[in-house]
CSV table of C-alpha atoms in Angstrom, one decimal:
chain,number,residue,atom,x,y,z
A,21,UNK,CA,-10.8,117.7,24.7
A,22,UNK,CA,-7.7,115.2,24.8
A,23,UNK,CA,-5.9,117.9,22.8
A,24,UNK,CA,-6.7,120.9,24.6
A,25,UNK,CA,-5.7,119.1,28.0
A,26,UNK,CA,-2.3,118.1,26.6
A,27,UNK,CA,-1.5,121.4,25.2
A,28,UNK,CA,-2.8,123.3,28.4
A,29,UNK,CA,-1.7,121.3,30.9
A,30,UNK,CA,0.8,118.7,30.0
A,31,UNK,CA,3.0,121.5,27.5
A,32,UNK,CA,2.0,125.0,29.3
A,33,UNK,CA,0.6,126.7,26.5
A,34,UNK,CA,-1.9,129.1,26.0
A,35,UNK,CA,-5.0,127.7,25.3
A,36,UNK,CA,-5.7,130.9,22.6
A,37,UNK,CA,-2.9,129.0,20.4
A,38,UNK,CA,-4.5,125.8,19.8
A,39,UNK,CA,-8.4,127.2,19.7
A,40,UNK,CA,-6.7,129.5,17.1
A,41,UNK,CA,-5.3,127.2,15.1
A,42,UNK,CA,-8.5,124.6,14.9
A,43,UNK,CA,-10.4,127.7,14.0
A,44,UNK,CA,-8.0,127.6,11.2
A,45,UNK,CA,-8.5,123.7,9.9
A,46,UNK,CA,-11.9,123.7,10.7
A,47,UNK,CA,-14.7,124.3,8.0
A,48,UNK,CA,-17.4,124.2,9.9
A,49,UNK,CA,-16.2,125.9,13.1
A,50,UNK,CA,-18.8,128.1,15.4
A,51,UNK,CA,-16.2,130.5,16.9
A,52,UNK,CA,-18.2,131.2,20.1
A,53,UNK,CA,-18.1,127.2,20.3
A,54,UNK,CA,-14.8,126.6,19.9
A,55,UNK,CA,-13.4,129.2,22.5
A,56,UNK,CA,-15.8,128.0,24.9
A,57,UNK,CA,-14.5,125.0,24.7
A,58,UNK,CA,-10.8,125.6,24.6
A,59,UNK,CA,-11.7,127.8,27.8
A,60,UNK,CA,-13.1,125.4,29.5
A,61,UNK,CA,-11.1,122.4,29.4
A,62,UNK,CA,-8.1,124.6,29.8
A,63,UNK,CA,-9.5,125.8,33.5
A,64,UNK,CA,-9.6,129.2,32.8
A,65,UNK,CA,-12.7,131.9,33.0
A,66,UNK,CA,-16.1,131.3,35.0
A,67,UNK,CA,-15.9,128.1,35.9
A,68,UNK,CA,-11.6,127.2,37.1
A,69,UNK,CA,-11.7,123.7,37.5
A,70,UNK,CA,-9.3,121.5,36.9
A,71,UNK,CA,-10.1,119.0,34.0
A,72,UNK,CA,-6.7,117.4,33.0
A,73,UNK,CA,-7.2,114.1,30.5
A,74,UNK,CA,-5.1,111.5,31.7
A,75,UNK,CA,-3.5,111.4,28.3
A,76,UNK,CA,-2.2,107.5,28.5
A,77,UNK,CA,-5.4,106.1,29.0
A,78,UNK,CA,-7.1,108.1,26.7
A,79,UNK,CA,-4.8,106.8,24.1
A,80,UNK,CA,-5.1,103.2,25.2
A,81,UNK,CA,-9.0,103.6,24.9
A,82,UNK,CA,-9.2,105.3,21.2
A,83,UNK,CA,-6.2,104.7,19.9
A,84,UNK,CA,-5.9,100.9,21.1
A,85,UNK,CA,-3.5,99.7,18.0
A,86,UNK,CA,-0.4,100.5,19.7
A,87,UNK,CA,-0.9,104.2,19.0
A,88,UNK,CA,-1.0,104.0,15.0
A,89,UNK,CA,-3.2,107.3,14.6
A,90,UNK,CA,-1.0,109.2,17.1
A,91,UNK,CA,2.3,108.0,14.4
A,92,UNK,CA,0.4,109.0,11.5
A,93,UNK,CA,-0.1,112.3,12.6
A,94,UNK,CA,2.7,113.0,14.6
A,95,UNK,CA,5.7,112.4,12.8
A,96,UNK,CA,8.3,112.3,15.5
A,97,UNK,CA,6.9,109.3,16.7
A,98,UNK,CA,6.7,107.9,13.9
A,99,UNK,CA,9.3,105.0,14.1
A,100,UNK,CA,9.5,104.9,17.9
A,101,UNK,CA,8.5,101.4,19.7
């Protein structure tokens, strides 16, 4: 959800790129599953709304140790305070 809001709404991409590439990393994906959900947090098809993550507080609720999963993953912020 958290990523899907970030890279539809917060970096303007096309929601197709990221459900493509979890279809890729995932195992166990359903595909029908997976573009239903990228579709529907990204605001498109049958039902528009918006549903935009607040992306700060969603990293200061699961991700409360000063962002250390976010740095492990994401290289770039790495070393940043």
């Amino acid at each position: 959800q958290n990523v899907a809001s970030v890279l539809a709404k917060d970096l303007k991409l096309d929601w197709r790129l990221g459900a493509e590439f979890y279809q890729l990393c995932l195992e166990d994906h359903c595909v029908a599953a997976n573009f239903g959900n990228w579709i529907y947090f990204s605001g498109v098809g049958g039902d528009p709304k918006s549903r935009h993550f607040r992306t700060v507080s969603q990293a200061a609720r699961y991700d409360p140790d000063n962002g250390s999963y976010v740095r492990n993953w994401v290289s770039g912020l790495r070393y940043c305070d």
